[in-house]
Amino acid sequence: MRPCRLLLTIVATLSTLLLLACQDEVGKNKANPAANSTLTASAKGKPITSIALVMKTLTNPYYIQMEQGARRAAKEYGVELLVKTGAQETSIEQQIQIVDELIQNKVAAIVIAPGDSKRLVPILKKAQDQGIVIIDVDNRLDAPTMQSQGMQNVPFVGVDNEKASFESVKYAVDQIKKPTAVAILEGIRSTENSRLRVQGAEQAFASNKFIKLVAKESASWKIDEGRDVSKRLLAEHPEISLLYCANDMMALGAIKYLQDSGKTDVAVIGYDALEEAVIAIRQGRLLATVDQSAAEQGYVGIMLAFRRLKGDQVPPATIIKTRLVTADSLK
């Protein structure tokens, strides 16, 4: 056989074998439509995993920042993000109902900033039993309650509230050189983050022999209650000259009352570094606040949920750094 004719024969044979192989591969894909749909979804960039972010409310700008961080992570990791919130930070039953609905909708994971450290545990245990990944952000779930309910450990993303609170109050305490009456506005008392912030503040107050803690009352994280409780406490204890508030919303309520009443001899400390609080520091109406990186907490929460869904091991606790915000730090 001539070399030219031999070459043509070899090419023809190879072409036939290649065509048969392609037909066989197409047949395999037809027999496995699920694989085809997954590939198509990925190719089109459509999210194939649903993760819910459950927060206390969006009436507090802190949680708007958290949502922004979560959306950034969802976009980066290609997941569908469902954002759910209660009407107020005290809407615990509503938050429980939201989680129950997410269980029924079979979401893959729930990243939650629980409004209550204990009351959310039973419904989250139910979600966990259904195979839903749970990530706890901002407010740590109560460990003894989880243990009593038989709930497995849940990764936590948040800050060292006690330390951050201590540092912010110590900033003011170190400047006090004469007898001074102080008071504390707590958040919801059944939340771990409020308890720890109050504990840090009390430790800082106790470090100065001139300070006397004369009142401690909950204002439920709210700006209006912060105003009303401040008004009542200062009427009962007019000697108060320093007020620690466990979040900026209550602090903003307190300085609103002080401004309306014309009182200029009471210093206020907040927590969260909301934009309005930072403005108040620049104006000299708020002494200090704490930036606890709400957006970063939201981002890390979604990222850890995604990793858990992939089967990766994640740390039991991820502690985000805080930053003390004062007039000096803003210069």
Short mmCIF file of C-alpha atoms in Angstrom, two decimals:
data_model
loop_
_atom_site.label_atom_id
_atom_site.label_comp_id
_atom_site.label_asym_id
_atom_site.label_seq_id
_atom_site.Cartn_x
_atom_site.Cartn_y
_atom_site.Cartn_z
CA MET A 1 0.00 0.00 0.00
CA ARG A 2 1.29 3.47 -0.88
CA PRO A 3 2.29 5.66 2.12
CA CYS A 4 -0.26 8.34 1.25
CA ARG A 5 -3.14 5.82 1.13
CA LEU A 6 -1.93 4.27 4.44
CA LEU A 7 -1.98 7.68 6.14
CA LEU A 8 -5.53 8.34 4.98
CA THR A 9 -6.66 4.97 6.34
CA ILE A 10 -5.15 5.69 9.78
CA VAL A 11 -6.81 9.14 9.97
CA ALA A 12 -10.19 7.69 9.05
CA THR A 13 -9.90 4.98 11.71
CA LEU A 14 -8.97 7.50 14.43
CA SER A 15 -11.89 9.76 13.46
CA THR A 16 -14.32 6.85 13.77
CA LEU A 17 -13.01 5.90 17.24
CA LEU A 18 -13.25 9.53 18.44
CA LEU A 19 -16.85 9.83 17.22
CA LEU A 20 -17.86 6.63 19.03
CA ALA A 21 -16.25 7.87 22.27
CA CYS A 22 -18.15 11.18 22.11
CA GLN A 23 -21.45 9.39 21.48
CA ASP A 24 -20.79 7.16 24.50
CA GLU A 25 -20.10 10.20 26.73
CA VAL A 26 -23.34 11.86 25.61
CA GLY A 27 -25.20 8.71 26.48
CA LYS A 28 -23.72 8.71 29.96
CA ASN A 29 -24.81 12.32 30.53
CA LYS A 30 -28.35 11.51 29.40
CA ALA A 31 -28.43 8.65 31.87
CA ASN A 32 -27.40 11.06 34.66
CA PRO A 33 -29.50 14.25 34.29
CA ALA A 34 -28.76 15.30 37.89
CA ALA A 35 -25.08 15.62 37.12
CA ASN A 36 -25.97 17.63 34.03
CA SER A 37 -28.16 20.04 35.98
CA THR A 38 -25.48 20.60 38.63
CA LEU A 39 -22.90 21.35 35.99
CA THR A 40 -25.30 23.69 34.23
CA ALA A 41 -26.09 25.54 37.45
CA SER A 42 -22.42 25.97 38.22
CA ALA A 43 -21.65 27.06 34.67
CA LYS A 44 -24.31 29.73 34.78
CA GLY A 45 -23.07 30.92 38.16
CA LYS A 46 -26.35 30.12 39.93
CA PRO A 47 -26.20 29.41 43.68
CA ILE A 48 -26.76 25.75 44.53
CA THR A 49 -26.74 26.03 48.35
CA SER A 50 -29.14 28.03 50.51
CA ILE A 51 -27.91 29.58 53.75
CA ALA A 52 -30.19 31.63 55.99
CA LEU A 53 -28.99 34.58 58.05
CA VAL A 54 -31.34 35.09 61.01
CA MET A 55 -30.82 38.32 62.94
CA LYS A 56 -32.65 40.06 65.75
CA THR A 57 -33.88 43.05 63.73
CA LEU A 58 -32.94 45.61 61.10
CA THR A 59 -34.04 48.56 63.25
CA ASN A 60 -30.52 48.57 64.69
CA PRO A 61 -27.92 49.66 62.07
CA TYR A 62 -25.51 47.16 63.60
CA TYR A 63 -27.42 44.32 61.95
CA ILE A 64 -27.53 46.12 58.62
CA GLN A 65 -23.73 46.05 58.72
CA MET A 66 -23.84 42.33 59.58
CA GLU A 67 -26.09 41.67 56.58
CA GLN A 68 -23.70 43.54 54.29
CA GLY A 69 -20.82 41.31 55.37
CA ALA A 70 -22.95 38.20 54.93
CA ARG A 71 -23.95 39.22 51.40
CA ARG A 72 -20.31 39.76 50.51
CA ALA A 73 -19.50 36.20 51.64
CA ALA A 74 -22.54 34.75 49.84
CA LYS A 75 -21.42 36.36 46.59
CA GLU A 76 -17.85 35.19 47.05
CA TYR A 77 -18.80 31.58 47.83
CA GLY A 78 -21.69 31.32 45.36
CA VAL A 79 -24.50 30.54 47.80
CA GLU A 80 -28.08 31.73 48.00
CA LEU A 81 -28.52 33.95 51.06
CA LEU A 82 -31.90 34.23 52.78
CA VAL A 83 -32.05 37.11 55.28
CA LYS A 84 -34.68 36.89 58.02
CA THR A 85 -35.20 39.19 61.01
CA GLY A 86 -37.62 39.86 63.81
CA ALA A 87 -39.49 43.14 64.13
CA GLN A 88 -37.51 44.12 67.25
CA GLU A 89 -34.61 42.81 69.30
CA THR A 90 -37.16 41.60 71.84
CA SER A 91 -39.15 39.59 69.24
CA ILE A 92 -37.88 36.23 70.48
CA GLU A 93 -41.01 34.23 69.60
CA GLN A 94 -40.90 35.64 66.07
CA GLN A 95 -37.29 34.54 65.72
CA ILE A 96 -38.25 31.04 66.89
CA GLN A 97 -41.02 30.96 64.27
CA ILE A 98 -38.57 32.07 61.57
CA VAL A 99 -36.23 29.17 62.38
CA ASP A 100 -39.16 26.73 62.33
CA GLU A 101 -40.14 27.96 58.85
CA LEU A 102 -36.56 27.57 57.64
CA ILE A 103 -36.57 23.97 58.87
CA GLN A 104 -39.72 23.33 56.83
CA ASN A 105 -38.11 24.97 53.80
CA LYS A 106 -35.10 22.65 54.19
CA VAL A 107 -32.35 25.25 54.06
CA ALA A 108 -28.84 23.84 54.18
CA ALA A 109 -27.56 26.07 56.99
CA ILE A 110 -28.70 28.70 59.48
CA VAL A 111 -26.38 31.46 60.64
CA ILE A 112 -28.12 33.06 63.61
CA ALA A 113 -27.61 36.00 65.95
CA PRO A 114 -29.96 34.69 68.65
CA GLY A 115 -32.16 37.19 70.43
CA ASP A 116 -32.04 35.01 73.54
CA SER A 117 -29.21 32.69 74.58
CA LYS A 118 -31.56 30.05 76.04
CA ARG A 119 -34.99 30.26 74.43
CA LEU A 120 -33.66 29.68 70.90
CA VAL A 121 -31.92 26.43 71.83
CA PRO A 122 -34.87 23.98 71.47
CA ILE A 123 -35.79 25.11 67.93
CA LEU A 124 -32.14 25.14 66.88
CA LYS A 125 -31.79 21.61 68.27
CA LYS A 126 -34.72 20.64 66.04
CA ALA A 127 -32.94 22.18 63.05
CA GLN A 128 -29.72 20.40 63.92
CA ASP A 129 -31.60 17.07 64.13
CA GLN A 130 -32.80 17.69 60.57
CA GLY A 131 -29.21 17.91 59.39
CA ILE A 132 -29.13 21.70 59.11
CA VAL A 133 -25.75 23.29 59.86
CA ILE A 134 -25.97 25.91 62.64
CA ILE A 135 -23.51 28.78 63.11
CA ASP A 136 -23.95 31.12 66.10
CA VAL A 137 -22.88 34.75 65.65
CA ASP A 138 -22.78 37.84 67.88
CA ASN A 139 -24.57 36.38 70.93
CA ARG A 140 -23.36 33.03 72.23
CA LEU A 141 -25.93 30.32 72.95
CA ASP A 142 -26.06 29.15 76.56
CA ALA A 143 -23.85 26.05 76.91
CA PRO A 144 -25.71 24.40 79.86
CA THR A 145 -29.04 24.80 78.05
CA MET A 146 -27.57 23.28 74.90
CA GLN A 147 -26.22 20.36 76.91
CA SER A 148 -29.55 19.78 78.66
CA GLN A 149 -31.30 19.71 75.27
CA GLY A 150 -28.76 17.26 73.84
CA MET A 151 -27.62 19.78 71.24
CA GLN A 152 -24.24 19.31 69.61
CA ASN A 153 -21.66 22.08 69.88
CA VAL A 154 -22.23 25.01 67.55
CA PRO A 155 -19.36 27.11 66.11
CA PHE A 156 -19.45 30.65 67.46
CA VAL A 157 -18.37 33.88 65.75
CA GLY A 158 -18.18 36.98 67.89
CA VAL A 159 -16.01 39.16 70.10
CA ASP A 160 -14.71 39.10 73.65
CA ASN A 161 -17.53 41.25 75.01
CA GLU A 162 -16.26 41.28 78.58
CA LYS A 163 -12.78 42.45 77.60
CA ALA A 164 -14.02 45.08 75.14
CA SER A 165 -16.48 46.46 77.66
CA PHE A 166 -13.84 46.55 80.38
CA GLU A 167 -11.45 48.47 78.14
CA SER A 168 -14.04 51.05 77.13
CA VAL A 169 -15.12 51.74 80.71
CA LYS A 170 -11.52 51.68 82.00
CA TYR A 171 -10.78 54.47 79.53
CA ALA A 172 -13.21 56.67 81.48
CA VAL A 173 -12.48 55.25 84.93
CA ASP A 174 -8.78 56.08 84.72
CA GLN A 175 -9.66 59.77 84.41
CA ILE A 176 -11.75 59.87 87.60
CA LYS A 177 -9.99 61.26 90.68
CA LYS A 178 -12.92 62.14 92.98
CA PRO A 179 -16.05 60.37 94.34
CA THR A 180 -18.31 59.56 91.38
CA ALA A 181 -21.70 57.84 91.04
CA VAL A 182 -22.20 55.64 87.98
CA ALA A 183 -25.01 53.56 86.46
CA ILE A 184 -25.40 50.81 83.85
CA LEU A 185 -28.02 50.28 81.14
CA GLU A 186 -28.17 46.56 80.35
CA GLY A 187 -29.49 44.88 77.24
CA ILE A 188 -31.86 41.92 77.43
CA ARG A 189 -30.69 40.14 80.57
CA SER A 190 -31.08 36.64 79.14
CA THR A 191 -28.52 37.35 76.41
CA GLU A 192 -24.94 36.31 76.95
CA ASN A 193 -23.43 39.37 75.29
CA SER A 194 -25.31 41.75 77.60
CA ARG A 195 -24.25 39.78 80.67
CA LEU A 196 -20.60 39.83 79.62
CA ARG A 197 -20.59 43.53 78.77
CA VAL A 198 -22.11 44.40 82.12
CA GLN A 199 -19.60 42.14 83.84
CA GLY A 200 -16.70 43.89 82.09
CA ALA A 201 -18.08 47.31 83.03
CA GLU A 202 -18.50 46.31 86.67
CA GLN A 203 -14.90 45.08 86.81
CA ALA A 204 -13.66 48.39 85.41
CA PHE A 205 -15.75 50.39 87.87
CA ALA A 206 -14.45 48.26 90.74
CA SER A 207 -10.87 49.10 89.79
CA ASN A 208 -11.32 52.71 90.95
CA LYS A 209 -11.93 53.36 94.67
CA PHE A 210 -13.68 56.67 93.92
CA ILE A 211 -16.50 55.03 91.95
CA LYS A 212 -19.82 53.85 93.32
CA LEU A 213 -22.27 51.89 91.15
CA VAL A 214 -25.69 53.17 92.25
CA ALA A 215 -28.06 51.73 89.62
CA LYS A 216 -28.30 48.99 86.99
CA GLU A 217 -31.37 48.50 84.81
CA SER A 218 -32.30 46.95 81.46
CA ALA A 219 -33.33 49.14 78.54
CA SER A 220 -33.76 46.11 76.20
CA TRP A 221 -31.24 47.36 73.60
CA LYS A 222 -33.71 50.06 72.45
CA ILE A 223 -33.18 53.77 71.86
CA ASP A 224 -36.55 54.82 73.29
CA GLU A 225 -36.13 52.69 76.42
CA GLY A 226 -32.60 54.03 76.76
CA ARG A 227 -34.05 57.52 76.90
CA ASP A 228 -36.84 56.64 79.33
CA VAL A 229 -34.70 54.55 81.68
CA SER A 230 -32.01 57.25 81.76
CA LYS A 231 -34.62 59.82 82.66
CA ARG A 232 -35.91 57.69 85.52
CA LEU A 233 -32.46 56.74 86.87
CA LEU A 234 -31.23 60.32 86.86
CA ALA A 235 -34.39 61.46 88.62
CA GLU A 236 -33.81 58.84 91.33
CA HIS A 237 -30.03 59.38 91.44
CA PRO A 238 -29.24 62.94 90.33
CA GLU A 239 -25.66 62.42 91.49
CA ILE A 240 -24.92 60.06 88.54
CA SER A 241 -22.19 61.50 86.33
CA LEU A 242 -21.22 58.47 84.21
CA LEU A 243 -23.58 56.11 82.40
CA TYR A 244 -22.41 52.89 80.71
CA CYS A 245 -24.80 51.54 78.05
CA ALA A 246 -24.34 47.99 76.73
CA ASN A 247 -25.11 49.09 73.16
CA ASP A 248 -25.16 52.30 71.14
CA MET A 249 -28.92 52.34 70.67
CA MET A 250 -29.46 52.71 74.42
CA ALA A 251 -26.58 55.20 74.59
CA LEU A 252 -28.16 57.30 71.84
CA GLY A 253 -31.42 57.29 73.80
CA ALA A 254 -29.55 58.39 76.91
CA ILE A 255 -27.78 61.31 75.23
CA LYS A 256 -31.07 62.30 73.58
CA TYR A 257 -32.59 62.69 77.06
CA LEU A 258 -29.53 64.57 78.31
CA GLN A 259 -29.66 66.93 75.36
CA ASP A 260 -33.40 67.54 75.69
CA SER A 261 -33.13 68.16 79.43
CA GLY A 262 -30.10 70.41 79.13
CA LYS A 263 -27.93 68.19 81.38
CA THR A 264 -24.26 68.51 80.49
CA ASP A 265 -22.60 66.88 83.49
CA VAL A 266 -23.20 63.19 82.60
CA ALA A 267 -20.74 61.25 80.44
CA VAL A 268 -22.07 58.30 78.37
CA ILE A 269 -20.28 55.23 77.00
CA GLY A 270 -21.81 53.02 74.31
CA TYR A 271 -20.98 49.84 72.40
CA ASP A 272 -21.18 49.01 68.64
CA ALA A 273 -19.63 52.04 66.90
CA LEU A 274 -22.77 52.88 64.93
CA GLU A 275 -22.33 55.79 62.55
CA GLU A 276 -24.57 58.02 64.67
CA ALA A 277 -22.57 57.11 67.78
CA VAL A 278 -19.29 58.01 66.06
CA ILE A 279 -20.81 61.36 65.08
CA ALA A 280 -21.85 61.88 68.71
CA ILE A 281 -18.26 61.26 69.81
CA ARG A 282 -17.00 63.86 67.34
CA GLN A 283 -19.58 66.30 68.76
CA GLY A 284 -18.52 65.60 72.34
CA ARG A 285 -21.87 64.05 73.34
CA LEU A 286 -20.60 60.45 73.68
CA LEU A 287 -17.37 59.56 75.46
CA ALA A 288 -16.53 56.20 73.84
CA THR A 289 -17.89 53.17 72.02
CA VAL A 290 -16.63 49.79 70.79
CA ASP A 291 -16.30 48.74 67.15
CA GLN A 292 -16.94 44.99 67.07
CA SER A 293 -16.86 44.59 63.26
CA ALA A 294 -20.45 43.54 62.60
CA ALA A 295 -19.79 43.12 58.86
CA GLU A 296 -16.85 40.82 59.57
CA GLN A 297 -18.99 38.69 61.89
CA GLY A 298 -21.60 38.33 59.14
CA TYR A 299 -18.96 37.45 56.56
CA VAL A 300 -17.23 34.85 58.73
CA GLY A 301 -20.55 33.28 59.76
CA ILE A 302 -21.53 32.58 56.14
CA MET A 303 -18.01 31.44 55.27
CA LEU A 304 -17.96 28.91 58.12
CA ALA A 305 -21.43 27.61 57.19
CA PHE A 306 -20.20 27.07 53.63
CA ARG A 307 -17.12 25.23 54.85
CA ARG A 308 -19.15 23.00 57.16
CA LEU A 309 -21.46 22.12 54.29
CA LYS A 310 -18.40 21.06 52.31
CA GLY A 311 -17.42 18.77 55.15
CA ASP A 312 -14.52 20.88 56.40
CA GLN A 313 -13.60 21.17 60.06
CA VAL A 314 -14.11 24.69 61.47
CA PRO A 315 -12.93 26.19 64.78
CA PRO A 316 -15.34 25.98 67.74
CA ALA A 317 -14.98 29.75 68.26
CA THR A 318 -13.77 32.58 66.04
CA ILE A 319 -13.08 35.74 68.04
CA ILE A 320 -13.13 38.98 66.05
CA LYS A 321 -10.92 41.82 67.27
CA THR A 322 -12.60 44.93 68.68
CA ARG A 323 -11.47 48.56 68.57
CA LEU A 324 -12.06 51.26 71.15
CA VAL A 325 -13.44 54.41 69.50
CA THR A 326 -12.84 57.72 71.26
CA ALA A 327 -12.30 61.34 70.25
CA ASP A 328 -8.55 60.68 70.34
CA SER A 329 -8.79 57.64 68.05
CA LEU A 330 -10.86 59.62 65.54
CA LYS A 331 -8.26 62.38 65.14
#
